Amino acid sequence: MQDEVKVRRERFIADYRNDTNKYKNYADYVLKMVQDALKVRQIEIAYASAREKTPESLEKKCKKQVKDNNGNFVNKYTDFRSEIMDLAGVRIVTYLLDDIDHVSKIIQELFEVLEEHSGNKLDLLGADRIGYLSVHYIVKLKDETIIAGTEEFKGIKCEIQVRTVLEDAWAQIFHDRQYKNELEMIDSDRLLRRTNLLSGNLELLDYQINGLVKEYDNLNQVERSRNLRNILEKPITKENVLSYFDVRLSKKTVFYNYERIESLLKEFGIKKIRDLESVLKDSHSEEKLETYQKLLTADKIISLILIINDSNKFFKKVGDSIIISKESCDFLEEFIDIKKQCNKYKVKILSGGKC
């Protein structure tokens, strides 16, 4: 039996050496899919990486032993092709525990998740134990997402780890040390206890940081609401509009041409900041504006929300005297049929072509 396992193991490792580059490309592809989705949804993470398992690391894993119920050491893996699923690996590291849920939802939407081999390591430990934390997914590409050039990835498994910065620091420091000394640690209760206690403190710290960030965010929201109430009844002036965007959208902006925008605001009957607030709310674009381009002039913000509010009125007023950037067209497309309106009023994008 041992000879048979050894033959399968050596053949498995040899085959992998020939396919290592394919697994590297696959891990990179999976990472890009996740990163693209995170960018679209504007979810910020700490960092991310992809890797293929080295043949040396694979060989060590294939030879790994564990104790059976009788206390004897036995091979952990015997059916290598079906049991080892992390030849390609991706790591997504978040700042906060709450962010793990956002990343996990994206993974579940993008890939076919092998539920029986995936899960939260904390759940696997049980409520009465402390230990290494992370959320692991074993995934495959969905058939409908396989495009030209990715056919070779069909059916290949990839492990995606999602963890916080603190969890990742723990893994980087202790995972290899525990892995290399696992057999010895089985009989070292004192070392295991100290390791688990430290891991438990790390888990507690993650929860505390997550809670503190929520409290700070709530305080900031209360302060923003108070400042907003104080400014709503003020008249439209250059200074008041800039203060409003600072409070409402958390953006410190400047005007490129206030006189032109002032004329537009009068045309739309906007005399007080409260009127501008109503137009912004009616556009339903405030959330997107908050995360849209760090360097955004007040002129552009007002133009965007006025176009969404009444594009016919806006373009009749400005005629064909403006050129809309490709980025603005992409922004507006989520709210109105901007391409149709650009064609109707002969408005051009920055490149010179019609929207």
XYZ file of C-alpha atoms in Angstrom:
355
model
C 0.000 0.000 0.000
C 2.773 2.443 0.942
C 4.603 1.701 -2.310
C 1.420 2.374 -4.276
C 0.910 5.706 -2.491
C 4.536 6.632 -3.139
C 4.182 5.933 -6.870
C 1.003 8.049 -7.089
C 2.654 10.831 -5.136
C 5.744 10.959 -7.336
C 3.649 10.873 -10.513
C 1.401 13.664 -9.161
C 4.383 15.883 -8.297
C 6.046 15.201 -11.656
C 2.867 16.153 -13.527
C 2.602 19.331 -11.496
C 6.166 20.345 -12.316
C 5.170 20.273 -15.981
C 2.018 22.335 -15.319
C 3.361 24.844 -12.799
C 3.156 27.762 -15.204
C -0.491 26.995 -15.971
C -1.370 27.208 -12.282
C 0.547 30.468 -11.985
C -1.461 31.960 -14.859
C -4.681 30.621 -13.357
C -3.992 32.191 -9.951
C -3.215 35.529 -11.632
C -6.453 35.302 -13.622
C -8.583 34.563 -10.554
C -6.950 37.458 -8.685
C -7.681 39.854 -11.545
C -11.340 38.804 -11.604
C -11.674 39.575 -7.903
C -9.745 42.853 -8.119
C -11.826 44.057 -11.068
C -15.031 43.336 -9.137
C -13.691 45.122 -6.049
C -12.820 48.159 -8.164
C -16.259 48.302 -9.779
C -17.951 48.146 -6.365
C -15.407 50.568 -4.902
C -14.449 48.234 -2.051
C -11.047 49.117 -0.651
C -8.745 46.363 0.599
C -5.278 46.397 2.134
C -3.541 44.239 -0.484
C -3.881 41.035 -2.482
C -1.611 38.434 -4.053
C -1.637 35.319 -6.201
C 0.722 32.366 -6.216
C 1.208 28.889 -7.574
C 2.417 26.243 -5.153
C 6.117 25.511 -5.506
C 6.963 21.887 -6.313
C 9.069 21.772 -3.135
C 6.148 22.921 -1.001
C 3.855 20.463 -2.750
C 6.210 17.594 -2.036
C 6.268 18.465 1.671
C 2.481 18.636 1.744
C 2.121 15.298 -0.027
C 4.358 13.665 2.596
C 2.540 15.200 5.545
C 1.554 12.802 8.326
C -1.052 12.965 11.093
C -1.949 10.796 14.063
C -4.837 8.378 13.690
C -7.237 7.354 16.475
C -4.744 4.784 17.709
C -1.943 7.300 17.984
C -0.097 6.027 14.934
C 1.326 8.326 12.266
C -0.360 7.904 8.886
C -0.282 9.751 5.563
C -2.664 12.698 5.536
C -3.073 12.485 1.751
C -3.321 9.372 -0.382
C -5.565 10.469 -3.276
C -3.491 13.527 -4.143
C -5.348 14.715 -7.247
C -8.683 15.015 -5.446
C -7.483 15.928 -1.945
C -4.969 18.715 -2.672
C -6.800 21.800 -3.911
C -4.445 24.721 -3.342
C -2.068 24.356 -6.276
C -3.284 27.809 -7.310
C -3.883 30.282 -4.522
C -5.134 33.836 -4.040
C -5.007 35.919 -0.882
C -7.244 38.936 -0.277
C -6.340 40.979 2.809
C -8.834 43.481 4.234
C -8.504 46.185 6.851
C -11.622 45.242 8.820
C -13.606 42.131 9.684
C -16.742 43.627 8.117
C -14.916 43.922 4.790
C -14.475 40.140 4.697
C -18.229 39.775 4.154
C -18.119 42.130 1.152
C -15.239 40.216 -0.431
C -16.892 36.865 0.312
C -20.088 37.899 -1.496
C -18.074 38.816 -4.577
C -16.288 35.449 -4.549
C -19.580 33.591 -4.273
C -20.992 35.551 -7.206
C -17.965 35.187 -9.473
C -17.055 31.536 -8.972
C -18.437 28.082 -8.413
C -17.660 27.566 -4.727
C -17.047 24.017 -3.506
C -18.922 24.461 -0.252
C -17.828 21.145 1.282
C -14.192 22.268 1.105
C -14.711 25.941 2.002
C -15.557 27.811 5.150
C -14.547 30.000 8.038
C -11.668 28.479 9.979
C -13.153 29.971 13.148
C -16.368 28.015 12.592
C -14.372 24.835 12.046
C -12.607 25.298 15.391
C -15.852 25.388 17.337
C -17.043 27.846 19.967
C -14.891 26.390 22.741
C -11.532 26.623 20.952
C -9.155 29.340 19.836
C -6.838 29.195 16.883
C -5.834 30.382 13.446
C -8.417 32.541 11.713
C -9.223 32.956 8.025
C -12.004 32.378 5.514
C -11.025 29.886 2.829
C -12.805 29.182 -0.439
C -12.082 26.423 -2.927
C -13.432 27.678 -6.244
C -13.641 26.841 -9.927
C -14.542 29.060 -12.869
C -18.199 29.007 -13.820
C -18.752 27.611 -17.302
C -20.339 30.877 -18.465
C -17.264 32.903 -17.421
C -14.790 30.836 -19.434
C -13.738 32.940 -22.410
C -11.286 32.513 -25.265
C -7.816 31.941 -23.902
C -8.982 30.568 -20.550
C -10.250 27.163 -21.660
C -7.270 25.433 -20.032
C -8.499 26.664 -16.632
C -11.808 24.795 -16.872
C -12.331 22.532 -13.861
C -9.143 23.619 -12.062
C -9.522 24.404 -8.365
C -8.119 27.505 -6.708
C -7.938 28.347 -3.027
C -8.922 31.912 -2.091
C -8.049 33.077 1.426
C -9.770 36.148 2.827
C -8.412 37.603 6.048
C -7.735 40.868 7.855
C -4.346 42.557 8.079
C -3.927 41.282 11.630
C -4.868 37.740 10.657
C -2.432 37.887 7.774
C 0.363 39.100 10.054
C -0.363 36.134 12.328
C -0.277 33.725 9.411
C 2.964 35.132 8.051
C 4.710 34.839 11.409
C 3.349 31.589 12.785
C 1.852 29.456 10.030
C 5.111 28.021 8.716
C 6.484 27.561 12.228
C 3.385 25.613 13.266
C 3.267 23.671 10.015
C 6.897 22.567 10.241
C 6.588 21.552 13.878
C 3.048 20.182 13.880
C 3.970 16.655 14.927
C 6.100 17.894 17.811
C 3.445 20.397 18.890
C 0.845 17.664 19.248
C 2.596 16.597 22.443
C 3.424 20.126 23.606
C 0.287 21.300 25.422
C 2.045 24.277 26.932
C 3.235 25.621 23.567
C -0.165 25.016 21.997
C -1.902 26.820 24.861
C 0.326 29.890 24.548
C -0.138 29.908 20.774
C -3.907 29.656 21.060
C -4.103 32.357 23.726
C -2.153 34.752 21.532
C -4.372 33.928 18.569
C -7.430 34.581 20.732
C -6.091 38.001 21.692
C -5.588 38.738 18.017
C -9.193 37.805 17.290
C -10.409 40.028 20.114
C -8.309 42.936 18.825
C -9.807 42.569 15.358
C -13.317 42.760 16.841
C -12.355 45.783 18.942
C -10.884 47.632 15.952
C -13.949 46.822 13.864
C -16.226 48.168 16.597
C -14.166 51.320 17.125
C -14.210 52.137 13.418
C -18.014 51.825 13.428
C -18.247 54.220 16.383
C -15.963 56.753 14.685
C -17.988 56.481 11.478
C -21.219 57.017 13.422
C -19.764 60.097 15.134
C -18.635 61.499 11.807
C -22.101 60.910 10.373
C -23.733 62.759 13.290
C -21.317 65.677 12.859
C -21.975 65.800 9.118
C -25.739 65.842 9.694
C -25.418 68.706 12.185
C -23.244 70.756 9.833
C -25.562 70.041 6.927
C -28.619 71.317 8.821
C -26.748 74.534 9.606
C -25.984 75.273 5.963
C -29.201 74.277 4.160
C -30.987 77.632 4.593
C -28.036 79.701 3.420
C -28.185 81.435 0.021
C -26.263 80.216 -2.996
C -22.812 81.791 -2.930
C -19.456 80.509 -4.042
C -18.312 79.946 -0.443
C -21.576 78.324 0.676
C -21.630 75.874 -2.235
C -18.045 74.809 -1.554
C -18.848 74.355 2.156
C -21.926 72.328 1.234
C -19.967 69.878 -0.944
C -17.345 69.585 1.787
C -20.023 68.541 4.295
C -22.401 66.644 2.016
C -19.948 64.700 -0.161
C -16.783 64.926 1.943
C -15.080 66.678 -0.971
C -13.001 69.838 -0.768
C -13.645 71.364 -4.174
C -12.899 74.521 -6.143
C -14.730 76.387 -8.888
C -13.265 76.680 -12.357
C -15.843 79.247 -13.501
C -18.312 80.198 -10.783
C -20.083 82.896 -12.828
C -21.092 80.338 -15.471
C -22.362 77.879 -12.860
C -24.192 80.658 -10.993
C -26.107 81.447 -14.176
C -27.045 77.765 -14.575
C -28.258 77.534 -10.983
C -30.499 80.582 -11.479
C -31.864 79.015 -14.659
C -32.882 75.954 -12.615
C -34.415 78.126 -9.860
C -31.803 77.141 -7.285
C -31.533 80.026 -4.824
C -30.647 78.306 -1.544
C -28.409 75.417 -0.581
C -31.590 73.514 0.302
C -32.615 73.724 -3.374
C -29.253 72.280 -4.408
C -29.740 69.516 -1.836
C -33.117 68.652 -3.388
C -31.574 68.406 -6.865
C -28.774 66.205 -5.543
C -31.255 63.892 -3.801
C -33.476 63.698 -6.880
C -30.467 62.643 -8.954
C -29.775 59.683 -6.609
C -26.099 60.183 -7.438
C -24.708 61.255 -4.066
C -23.223 57.871 -3.215
C -21.452 57.625 -6.557
C -20.257 61.234 -6.346
C -18.705 60.609 -2.930
C -16.408 57.969 -4.393
C -15.996 59.458 -7.879
C -12.561 60.954 -8.626
C -10.709 62.683 -5.815
C -10.054 65.808 -7.887
C -13.553 66.895 -8.887
C -14.467 70.571 -9.392
C -17.677 72.037 -8.041
C -18.531 73.018 -11.636
C -18.495 69.373 -12.687
C -20.507 68.138 -9.696
C -23.240 70.702 -10.337
C -23.264 70.039 -14.083
C -23.635 66.291 -13.543
C -26.558 66.544 -11.143
C -28.311 69.179 -13.298
C -27.948 66.969 -16.379
C -29.448 64.030 -14.477
C -32.218 66.275 -13.114
C -33.248 67.718 -16.510
C -30.888 67.039 -19.381
C -33.131 68.752 -21.953
C -33.183 71.981 -19.985
C -29.451 71.787 -19.329
C -28.408 71.233 -22.942
C -30.853 73.836 -24.263
C -29.200 76.332 -21.945
C -25.576 75.481 -22.777
C -26.214 74.413 -26.385
C -23.276 72.770 -28.112
C -20.778 74.970 -26.273
C -19.598 72.200 -23.961
C -17.611 69.029 -24.447
C -18.342 66.123 -22.095
C -15.489 63.835 -21.108
C -15.696 60.091 -21.639
C -15.589 59.669 -17.831
C -18.612 61.952 -17.415
C -20.519 60.026 -20.078
C -19.761 56.767 -18.247
C -20.948 58.340 -14.987
C -24.184 59.702 -16.479
C -25.041 56.458 -18.276
C -26.040 54.944 -14.941
C -28.798 57.528 -14.559
C -29.995 58.681 -18.015
C -29.628 57.806 -21.691
C -26.799 60.304 -22.098
C -25.721 58.990 -25.512
C -29.145 59.757 -26.922
C -29.103 63.253 -25.434
C -25.573 63.935 -26.656
C -26.595 63.017 -30.192
C -29.780 65.067 -29.941
C -27.970 68.239 -28.879
C -24.741 67.589 -30.822
C -22.672 67.436 -27.647
C -19.248 65.869 -28.090
C -16.938 63.959 -25.806
C -13.378 65.067 -25.144
C -11.941 62.881 -27.923
C -14.080 64.715 -30.434
C -16.542 61.913 -31.231
C -20.216 61.982 -30.414
C -21.472 60.358 -27.264
